[in-house]
Amino acid sequence: MAEEAHSEGGLVFHPMDQFIVKPLFGHGPIEWYTPTNVTLWMGLAVLCVIGLFVLGTRGRAVIPSRIQSVAELAYGFIYKMVEDICGHDGVKYFPKIFTLFVFIIFTNYLGLLPMSFTPTSHIAVTAVLGFGVFFAVTLLGFYKHGAHFLGLFWMSDAPLILRPIIAVIEVISYFVRPVSHSIRLAGNIMAGHAVIKVFAGFAAIAAISPVSIAAIVAIYGLEVLVAFIQAYVFTILTCVYLKDALHPGH
Amino acid sequence: MATESTADAAHGAADLGACVSETGSAIGMPQLCADWMPNQIFWLVVALVVIYFVLSRIALPRIGGVLAERKGTITNDLTAAEELKAKAVEAEKAYQDALARARTEAAKIVAEAKAEIQKDLDAATARADAEIAAKASESEKRIGEIRAGALDAVTEVAKDTAKELVAALGGKADAKSVTAAVTARLKG
């Protein structure tokens, strides 16, 4: 690969090494149960969630502390999103959607720490999230509406001749949803981290290291935005898909 | 040292499987390494389940409760404020009413006092007028008396003077005729 060619010239590019899954203890093979850096960083995300939403709200104060008001802000943000998009009967799925949001946002932000590992940069992780949402929403749609759920693909307000064609397009786009849903998240996070690593590799050349470091800072700032925006986009799309399952008529 | 670390890396790489090269760097995209996927999926499910239970059992009901409580407190406070405001408006109205009542009362009292003073004044004026009239009439009477007295005195003096004149002139005047003559002259 390219990095091997460059390593002879003194430049070392290993932008993808940061995504390697390693066992936490020893060098053994990675079985499904092995505690790895995936375990570590997901575990830290879980601890952050507990710290913010359980310890932070311990006071149950009517006038909130700073941490409690952050927790309330996140709660209100996602709650309003679910209520606005899915309607009032979508509110009972709020805890599940909120779980997705806080998991993604905390793994994204923990992944921005230097030397860290970002589980959401792995397609295996985001595919489980994306396909999980897809199957859950599809099953929910059939469970709630039976065969009427297929009305989602049959545009009754389109001209009759176009309806079968539109239905085919709609079915294809419906099945592409989980793929785009998961690749969007993993791709964005992976690309940002890899770009930062590439610029870090250029920093070894003294002449361009200031440019390289400035670029790292700029990309890092961008990644701080992306970390939030991708969590937000994932959550809002989940809400949109859930709305289709709850109200396939429109 | 170098050989040892290389051997160690090689050993590690052998254990790590097909996705990591001998030097410990990634071969291709680590994201596509099938060897690691079961591990990631397992720990993802564990993390999601833990987060879900922590949130849905503890955190979300607590935050929802706090938000509802705050909303209730704010609503109650607003209602209380509204009530207090209504009370304040009422109190102001009562105050204004009392003020207006006091003003009319004061005006009435002033009018009454004025009327009473006017009455007293009128009575005093009338009394003074009567007194003045009485004094004036008395004075007139006195003046009349004095005038009458003066006339009598003039007649007397005239008679006496005439008698004396007649006597001085050597005539022997009969008193009665002199008097009659003088009286006649005074009248004419």
Short mmCIF file of C-alpha atoms in Angstrom, two decimals:
data_model
loop_
_atom_site.label_atom_id
_atom_site.label_comp_id
_atom_site.label_asym_id
_atom_site.label_seq_id
_atom_site.Cartn_x
_atom_site.Cartn_y
_atom_site.Cartn_z
CA MET A 1 0.00 0.00 0.00
CA ALA A 2 0.91 3.65 -0.22
CA GLU A 3 2.19 3.96 3.33
CA GLU A 4 4.83 1.30 2.74
CA ALA A 5 6.20 3.28 -0.20
CA HIS A 6 6.40 6.46 1.84
CA SER A 7 7.99 4.90 4.89
CA GLU A 8 11.28 4.60 3.05
CA GLY A 9 11.44 8.41 2.65
CA GLY A 10 11.17 9.04 6.38
CA LEU A 11 7.45 9.80 6.27
CA VAL A 12 5.32 7.29 8.14
CA PHE A 13 1.68 7.12 7.15
CA HIS A 14 -0.48 4.72 9.08
CA PRO A 15 -3.80 6.53 9.03
CA MET A 16 -5.77 3.33 9.45
CA ASP A 17 -3.81 1.91 12.39
CA GLN A 18 -5.95 3.86 14.81
CA PHE A 19 -8.91 1.67 13.86
CA ILE A 20 -7.21 -1.64 14.74
CA VAL A 21 -9.07 -3.65 17.33
CA LYS A 22 -6.65 -4.84 20.02
CA PRO A 23 -7.17 -7.04 23.02
CA LEU A 24 -6.83 -5.12 26.26
CA PHE A 25 -4.82 -7.89 27.93
CA GLY A 26 -2.12 -10.00 26.23
CA HIS A 27 -1.87 -10.83 22.57
CA GLY A 28 -4.40 -13.58 22.21
CA PRO A 29 -6.76 -13.94 19.27
CA ILE A 30 -9.88 -11.80 19.35
CA GLU A 31 -12.88 -13.92 20.19
CA TRP A 32 -16.37 -12.43 20.43
CA TYR A 33 -16.06 -12.14 24.22
CA THR A 34 -12.47 -10.80 24.38
CA PRO A 35 -12.25 -7.47 26.20
CA THR A 36 -10.74 -5.18 23.57
CA ASN A 37 -10.27 -1.46 23.04
CA VAL A 38 -13.85 -1.56 21.68
CA THR A 39 -14.94 -2.71 25.13
CA LEU A 40 -12.87 -0.02 26.82
CA TRP A 41 -14.21 2.92 24.81
CA MET A 42 -17.79 1.73 24.78
CA GLY A 43 -17.45 1.17 28.51
CA LEU A 44 -16.19 4.74 28.95
CA ALA A 45 -19.17 5.96 26.96
CA VAL A 46 -21.47 4.02 29.28
CA LEU A 47 -19.72 5.56 32.29
CA CYS A 48 -20.14 9.04 30.79
CA VAL A 49 -23.84 8.36 30.25
CA ILE A 50 -24.19 7.22 33.86
CA GLY A 51 -22.16 10.20 35.05
CA LEU A 52 -24.24 12.74 33.15
CA PHE A 53 -27.72 11.31 33.38
CA VAL A 54 -27.65 9.47 36.71
CA LEU A 55 -25.04 11.18 38.90
CA GLY A 56 -25.63 14.56 37.26
CA THR A 57 -29.35 14.49 38.01
CA ARG A 58 -28.89 13.07 41.52
CA GLY A 59 -30.10 16.30 43.11
CA ARG A 60 -33.46 16.28 41.23
CA ALA A 61 -33.33 20.02 41.78
CA VAL A 62 -36.12 22.26 40.55
CA ILE A 63 -33.38 24.82 39.97
CA PRO A 64 -30.85 22.58 38.22
CA SER A 65 -27.11 22.39 38.69
CA ARG A 66 -24.94 22.85 35.60
CA ILE A 67 -24.61 19.13 34.86
CA GLN A 68 -28.28 18.53 35.50
CA SER A 69 -29.24 21.30 33.10
CA VAL A 70 -27.04 19.71 30.41
CA ALA A 71 -28.83 16.40 30.98
CA GLU A 72 -32.19 18.17 30.81
CA LEU A 73 -31.14 19.98 27.66
CA ALA A 74 -30.27 16.67 25.95
CA TYR A 75 -33.52 15.13 27.19
CA GLY A 76 -35.60 18.06 25.94
CA PHE A 77 -33.74 18.17 22.62
CA ILE A 78 -34.39 14.53 21.73
CA TYR A 79 -37.85 14.43 23.32
CA LYS A 80 -38.99 17.38 21.23
CA MET A 81 -37.44 15.84 18.13
CA VAL A 82 -39.31 12.55 18.66
CA GLU A 83 -42.55 14.36 19.44
CA ASP A 84 -42.30 16.71 16.47
CA ILE A 85 -41.45 14.04 13.91
CA CYS A 86 -43.24 10.90 15.13
CA GLY A 87 -46.21 12.56 16.77
CA HIS A 88 -47.55 11.83 20.22
CA ASP A 89 -47.65 8.03 19.81
CA GLY A 90 -43.93 8.03 18.99
CA VAL A 91 -43.08 9.27 22.48
CA LYS A 92 -43.09 5.77 23.96
CA TYR A 93 -40.08 4.91 21.76
CA PHE A 94 -38.22 7.93 23.13
CA PRO A 95 -35.97 5.94 25.55
CA LYS A 96 -34.72 3.72 22.70
CA ILE A 97 -34.03 6.67 20.41
CA PHE A 98 -32.38 8.54 23.25
CA THR A 99 -30.17 5.48 23.90
CA LEU A 100 -28.97 5.56 20.29
CA PHE A 101 -28.31 9.30 20.48
CA VAL A 102 -26.31 9.27 23.69
CA PHE A 103 -24.34 6.18 22.66
CA ILE A 104 -23.32 7.71 19.32
CA ILE A 105 -22.57 11.16 20.69
CA PHE A 106 -20.46 9.88 23.59
CA THR A 107 -18.47 7.39 21.49
CA ASN A 108 -17.93 10.12 18.88
CA TYR A 109 -16.68 12.66 21.40
CA LEU A 110 -14.56 10.16 23.35
CA GLY A 111 -13.06 9.15 20.00
CA LEU A 112 -11.83 12.72 19.55
CA LEU A 113 -9.49 12.36 22.51
CA PRO A 114 -5.92 11.78 21.32
CA MET A 115 -4.83 8.09 21.37
CA SER A 116 -8.44 6.98 21.73
CA PHE A 117 -10.45 4.49 19.74
CA THR A 118 -13.75 5.29 18.06
CA PRO A 119 -16.23 2.40 17.90
CA THR A 120 -18.58 4.40 15.64
CA SER A 121 -15.89 4.52 12.95
CA HIS A 122 -16.43 0.79 12.43
CA ILE A 123 -19.00 -0.31 9.93
CA ALA A 124 -19.72 -3.41 12.03
CA VAL A 125 -20.93 -1.20 14.86
CA THR A 126 -22.92 1.28 12.79
CA ALA A 127 -24.39 -1.49 10.65
CA VAL A 128 -25.78 -3.14 13.76
CA LEU A 129 -27.30 0.21 14.74
CA GLY A 130 -28.59 0.96 11.22
CA PHE A 131 -29.97 -2.48 10.46
CA GLY A 132 -31.29 -2.75 13.98
CA VAL A 133 -33.31 0.41 13.42
CA PHE A 134 -34.37 -0.85 9.98
CA PHE A 135 -35.64 -4.22 11.18
CA ALA A 136 -37.25 -2.82 14.30
CA VAL A 137 -39.08 -0.15 12.32
CA THR A 138 -40.16 -2.53 9.56
CA LEU A 139 -41.45 -5.13 12.01
CA LEU A 140 -43.21 -2.42 13.98
CA GLY A 141 -44.87 -1.17 10.79
CA PHE A 142 -46.18 -4.61 9.87
CA TYR A 143 -47.21 -5.31 13.46
CA LYS A 144 -49.17 -2.03 13.70
CA HIS A 145 -50.68 -1.86 10.24
CA GLY A 146 -50.36 -5.35 8.72
CA ALA A 147 -50.51 -5.29 4.95
CA HIS A 148 -51.50 -1.61 5.04
CA PHE A 149 -47.88 -0.88 5.85
CA LEU A 150 -47.12 -1.60 2.18
CA GLY A 151 -49.18 1.52 1.38
CA LEU A 152 -45.96 3.33 2.22
CA PHE A 153 -44.74 2.32 -1.25
CA TRP A 154 -48.01 2.91 -3.10
CA MET A 155 -48.38 6.64 -3.78
CA SER A 156 -52.13 6.99 -4.01
CA ASP A 157 -51.89 10.64 -5.03
CA ALA A 158 -49.62 9.93 -8.03
CA PRO A 159 -51.05 9.24 -11.52
CA LEU A 160 -52.08 5.58 -11.84
CA ILE A 161 -49.57 4.78 -14.61
CA LEU A 162 -46.65 6.07 -12.55
CA ARG A 163 -47.59 4.25 -9.37
CA PRO A 164 -45.88 0.90 -10.11
CA ILE A 165 -42.69 2.67 -11.17
CA ILE A 166 -42.73 4.87 -8.09
CA ALA A 167 -43.40 1.79 -5.98
CA VAL A 168 -40.30 0.07 -7.35
CA ILE A 169 -38.19 3.16 -6.64
CA GLU A 170 -39.68 3.47 -3.18
CA VAL A 171 -38.95 -0.17 -2.36
CA ILE A 172 -35.34 0.17 -3.50
CA SER A 173 -34.87 3.38 -1.53
CA TYR A 174 -36.47 1.73 1.50
CA PHE A 175 -33.95 -1.10 1.42
CA VAL A 176 -31.03 1.27 0.84
CA ARG A 177 -31.96 3.16 4.00
CA PRO A 178 -30.10 0.97 6.52
CA VAL A 179 -27.01 0.91 4.31
CA SER A 180 -26.84 4.68 3.94
CA HIS A 181 -27.88 5.11 7.55
CA SER A 182 -24.91 3.09 8.83
CA ILE A 183 -22.28 4.01 6.24
CA ARG A 184 -22.98 7.73 6.68
CA LEU A 185 -22.01 7.58 10.35
CA ALA A 186 -19.02 5.24 10.03
CA GLY A 187 -17.74 6.96 6.88
CA ASN A 188 -17.87 10.46 8.36
CA ILE A 189 -16.13 9.50 11.57
CA MET A 190 -13.52 7.30 9.86
CA ALA A 191 -12.71 9.89 7.20
CA GLY A 192 -12.20 12.68 9.73
CA HIS A 193 -9.93 10.61 11.93
CA ALA A 194 -7.93 9.31 8.95
CA VAL A 195 -7.47 12.84 7.57
CA ILE A 196 -6.17 14.04 10.94
CA LYS A 197 -3.70 11.14 10.96
CA VAL A 198 -2.54 11.94 7.42
CA PHE A 199 -1.84 15.56 8.35
CA ALA A 200 -0.06 14.33 11.47
CA GLY A 201 2.21 12.24 9.22
CA PHE A 202 3.15 15.34 7.21
CA ALA A 203 4.15 17.12 10.44
CA ALA A 204 7.40 15.11 10.35
CA ILE A 205 8.70 17.44 7.61
CA ALA A 206 9.88 20.61 9.38
CA ALA A 207 9.09 22.93 6.46
CA ILE A 208 5.42 22.06 6.27
CA SER A 209 4.79 21.11 9.87
CA PRO A 210 3.18 24.50 10.79
CA VAL A 211 0.74 24.09 7.90
CA SER A 212 0.15 20.52 8.91
CA ILE A 213 -0.50 21.40 12.53
CA ALA A 214 -2.83 24.25 11.51
CA ALA A 215 -4.67 21.78 9.29
CA ILE A 216 -4.95 19.30 12.17
CA VAL A 217 -6.46 22.02 14.35
CA ALA A 218 -8.90 23.02 11.63
CA ILE A 219 -9.95 19.44 10.87
CA TYR A 220 -10.24 18.73 14.57
CA GLY A 221 -12.62 21.69 14.90
CA LEU A 222 -14.60 20.33 12.00
CA GLU A 223 -14.66 16.89 13.60
CA VAL A 224 -16.07 18.34 16.81
CA LEU A 225 -18.98 19.56 14.73
CA VAL A 226 -19.23 16.32 12.76
CA ALA A 227 -19.31 14.26 15.96
CA PHE A 228 -22.45 16.09 17.02
CA ILE A 229 -24.02 16.42 13.59
CA GLN A 230 -23.68 12.72 12.80
CA ALA A 231 -25.28 11.74 16.09
CA TYR A 232 -28.04 14.25 15.38
CA VAL A 233 -28.54 13.04 11.80
CA PHE A 234 -28.61 9.39 12.85
CA THR A 235 -31.21 10.17 15.49
CA ILE A 236 -33.40 12.34 13.30
CA LEU A 237 -33.38 9.74 10.50
CA THR A 238 -34.33 7.09 13.03
CA CYS A 239 -37.28 9.31 13.98
CA VAL A 240 -38.24 9.73 10.33
CA TYR A 241 -38.16 5.96 9.75
CA LEU A 242 -40.17 5.42 12.91
CA LYS A 243 -42.74 7.95 11.69
CA ASP A 244 -43.08 5.95 8.46
CA ALA A 245 -43.80 2.84 10.50
CA LEU A 246 -46.32 4.59 12.76
CA HIS A 247 -48.08 6.60 10.05
CA PRO A 248 -47.44 4.93 6.66
CA GLY A 249 -50.34 6.86 5.10
CA HIS A 250 -48.37 10.06 4.65
CA MET B 1 16.50 -5.59 21.52
CA ALA B 2 15.54 -4.95 17.94
CA THR B 3 15.30 -8.58 17.03
CA GLU B 4 13.35 -9.28 20.20
CA SER B 5 10.78 -6.57 19.50
CA THR B 6 10.44 -7.70 15.90
CA ALA B 7 9.94 -11.23 17.05
CA ASP B 8 7.43 -10.01 19.61
CA ALA B 9 5.57 -8.01 16.96
CA ALA B 10 5.61 -10.98 14.63
CA HIS B 11 4.34 -13.17 17.41
CA GLY B 12 1.64 -10.64 18.21
CA ALA B 13 0.69 -10.27 14.57
CA ALA B 14 0.38 -13.97 14.22
CA ASP B 15 -2.01 -13.98 17.14
CA LEU B 16 -3.91 -10.91 15.94
CA GLY B 17 -4.90 -12.65 12.73
CA ALA B 18 -5.01 -11.73 9.09
CA CYS B 19 -5.86 -8.05 9.41
CA VAL B 20 -2.59 -6.80 10.95
CA SER B 21 0.82 -6.95 9.26
CA GLU B 22 4.02 -8.15 10.89
CA THR B 23 4.96 -4.58 11.87
CA GLY B 24 1.66 -4.13 13.67
CA SER B 25 -0.02 -1.86 11.14
CA ALA B 26 -3.31 -2.45 9.44
CA ILE B 27 -3.66 -4.46 6.25
CA GLY B 28 -6.40 -2.79 4.23
CA MET B 29 -9.29 -1.24 6.10
CA PRO B 30 -9.62 -2.46 9.68
CA GLN B 31 -13.33 -1.71 9.29
CA LEU B 32 -13.64 -4.64 6.87
CA CYS B 33 -11.77 -7.18 9.03
CA ALA B 34 -14.30 -9.93 9.58
CA ASP B 35 -12.30 -11.41 12.47
CA TRP B 36 -13.12 -8.46 14.70
CA MET B 37 -16.77 -8.05 13.91
CA PRO B 38 -18.29 -10.54 16.37
CA ASN B 39 -16.33 -8.89 19.18
CA GLN B 40 -17.51 -5.40 18.22
CA ILE B 41 -21.12 -6.47 17.79
CA PHE B 42 -21.13 -8.30 21.13
CA TRP B 43 -19.74 -5.36 23.07
CA LEU B 44 -21.99 -2.93 21.20
CA VAL B 45 -25.06 -4.91 22.23
CA VAL B 46 -23.81 -5.04 25.82
CA ALA B 47 -23.19 -1.28 25.87
CA LEU B 48 -26.55 -0.47 24.32
CA VAL B 49 -28.43 -2.73 26.72
CA VAL B 50 -26.66 -1.20 29.72
CA ILE B 51 -27.31 2.35 28.51
CA TYR B 52 -30.92 1.51 27.71
CA PHE B 53 -31.61 0.07 31.15
CA VAL B 54 -29.80 2.84 32.99
CA LEU B 55 -31.69 5.47 31.01
CA SER B 56 -35.13 3.94 30.93
CA ARG B 57 -35.12 2.72 34.54
CA ILE B 58 -33.32 5.53 36.33
CA ALA B 59 -32.33 8.58 34.35
CA LEU B 60 -35.24 9.36 32.03
CA PRO B 61 -38.07 8.97 34.59
CA ARG B 62 -36.04 11.12 36.96
CA ILE B 63 -35.43 13.89 34.42
CA GLY B 64 -39.02 13.69 33.20
CA GLY B 65 -40.20 14.00 36.80
CA VAL B 66 -37.95 16.98 37.47
CA LEU B 67 -39.16 18.73 34.31
CA ALA B 68 -42.81 18.07 35.18
CA GLU B 69 -42.25 19.27 38.72
CA ARG B 70 -40.58 22.43 37.47
CA LYS B 71 -43.43 23.06 35.06
CA GLY B 72 -45.91 22.58 37.90
CA THR B 73 -43.96 24.93 40.17
CA ILE B 74 -43.78 27.58 37.49
CA THR B 75 -47.51 27.26 36.74
CA ASN B 76 -48.35 27.50 40.46
CA ASP B 77 -46.10 30.50 40.92
CA LEU B 78 -47.65 32.23 37.93
CA THR B 79 -51.16 31.58 39.25
CA ALA B 80 -50.15 32.89 42.66
CA ALA B 81 -48.63 35.97 41.06
CA GLU B 82 -51.83 36.50 39.07
CA GLU B 83 -53.89 36.24 42.25
CA LEU B 84 -51.65 38.65 44.10
CA LYS B 85 -51.88 41.06 41.20
CA ALA B 86 -55.68 40.88 41.25
CA LYS B 87 -55.57 41.51 45.00
CA ALA B 88 -53.32 44.51 44.51
CA VAL B 89 -55.68 45.93 41.90
CA GLU B 90 -58.61 45.39 44.26
CA ALA B 91 -56.76 47.09 47.11
CA GLU B 92 -55.95 50.04 44.92
CA LYS B 93 -59.59 50.30 43.89
CA ALA B 94 -60.68 50.20 47.53
CA TYR B 95 -58.14 52.87 48.36
CA GLN B 96 -59.36 55.07 45.52
CA ASP B 97 -62.96 54.57 46.62
CA ALA B 98 -62.11 55.49 50.19
CA LEU B 99 -60.25 58.53 48.93
CA ALA B 100 -63.22 59.64 46.83
CA ARG B 101 -65.61 59.05 49.76
CA ALA B 102 -63.37 61.06 52.07
CA ARG B 103 -63.25 63.88 49.52
CA THR B 104 -67.04 64.12 49.22
CA GLU B 105 -67.38 63.92 53.00
CA ALA B 106 -64.88 66.73 53.40
CA ALA B 107 -66.67 68.81 50.78
CA LYS B 108 -69.97 68.24 52.60
CA ILE B 109 -68.48 69.24 55.93
CA VAL B 110 -67.00 72.36 54.41
CA ALA B 111 -70.36 73.30 52.86
CA GLU B 112 -72.14 72.72 56.16
CA ALA B 113 -69.64 74.79 58.04
CA LYS B 114 -69.96 77.54 55.48
CA ALA B 115 -73.75 77.49 55.74
CA GLU B 116 -73.61 77.62 59.53
CA ILE B 117 -71.17 80.49 59.50
CA GLN B 118 -73.40 82.29 56.97
CA LYS B 119 -76.39 81.80 59.27
CA ASP B 120 -74.53 83.12 62.28
CA LEU B 121 -73.26 85.99 60.22
CA ASP B 122 -76.75 86.81 58.96
CA ALA B 123 -78.16 86.68 62.47
CA ALA B 124 -75.38 88.89 63.79
CA THR B 125 -75.84 91.32 60.88
CA ALA B 126 -79.57 91.43 61.49
CA ARG B 127 -79.03 92.05 65.18
CA ALA B 128 -76.50 94.74 64.46
CA ASP B 129 -78.84 96.33 61.92
CA ALA B 130 -81.69 96.32 64.44
CA GLU B 131 -79.44 97.80 67.07
CA ILE B 132 -78.20 100.41 64.67
CA ALA B 133 -81.80 101.22 63.65
CA ALA B 134 -82.85 101.51 67.29
CA LYS B 135 -79.90 103.73 68.12
CA ALA B 136 -80.60 105.87 65.04
CA SER B 137 -84.27 106.35 65.90
CA GLU B 138 -83.38 107.23 69.48
CA SER B 139 -80.83 109.69 68.25
CA GLU B 140 -83.42 111.17 65.91
CA LYS B 141 -85.84 111.49 68.78
CA ARG B 142 -83.19 113.13 70.85
CA ILE B 143 -82.33 115.46 68.02
CA GLY B 144 -86.04 116.26 67.62
CA GLU B 145 -86.34 116.94 71.33
CA ILE B 146 -83.25 119.09 71.24
CA ARG B 147 -84.59 120.93 68.24
CA ALA B 148 -87.95 121.42 69.94
CA GLY B 149 -86.18 122.51 73.09
CA ALA B 150 -84.12 124.95 71.07
CA LEU B 151 -87.28 126.46 69.47
CA ASP B 152 -88.90 126.87 72.87
CA ALA B 153 -85.80 128.44 74.16
CA VAL B 154 -85.66 130.81 71.17
CA THR B 155 -89.33 131.79 71.79
CA GLU B 156 -88.58 132.35 75.44
CA VAL B 157 -85.48 134.32 74.63
CA ALA B 158 -87.36 136.30 71.99
CA LYS B 159 -90.20 137.08 74.44
CA ASP B 160 -87.82 138.03 77.21
CA THR B 161 -85.71 140.09 74.86
CA ALA B 162 -88.80 141.82 73.47
CA LYS B 163 -90.08 142.54 77.02
CA GLU B 164 -86.71 143.87 78.03
CA LEU B 165 -86.48 145.96 74.86
CA VAL B 166 -89.94 147.38 75.40
CA ALA B 167 -89.09 148.13 79.02
CA ALA B 168 -85.83 149.72 78.03
CA LEU B 169 -87.47 151.87 75.50
CA GLY B 170 -89.59 153.16 78.29
CA GLY B 171 -92.78 151.59 77.45
CA LYS B 172 -94.86 149.87 79.89
CA ALA B 173 -95.40 146.60 78.23
CA ASP B 174 -98.12 144.39 79.03
CA ALA B 175 -96.60 140.85 79.12
CA LYS B 176 -99.52 139.22 77.50
CA SER B 177 -99.61 141.32 74.39
CA VAL B 178 -95.84 141.17 73.93
CA THR B 179 -95.96 137.42 74.05
CA ALA B 180 -98.76 137.28 71.53
CA ALA B 181 -96.92 139.65 69.25
CA VAL B 182 -93.72 137.69 69.41
CA THR B 183 -95.57 134.43 68.81
CA ALA B 184 -97.27 135.95 65.83
CA ARG B 185 -93.93 137.17 64.43
CA LEU B 186 -92.31 133.82 64.98
CA LYS B 187 -95.04 132.11 63.06
CA GLY B 188 -95.04 134.43 60.21
#
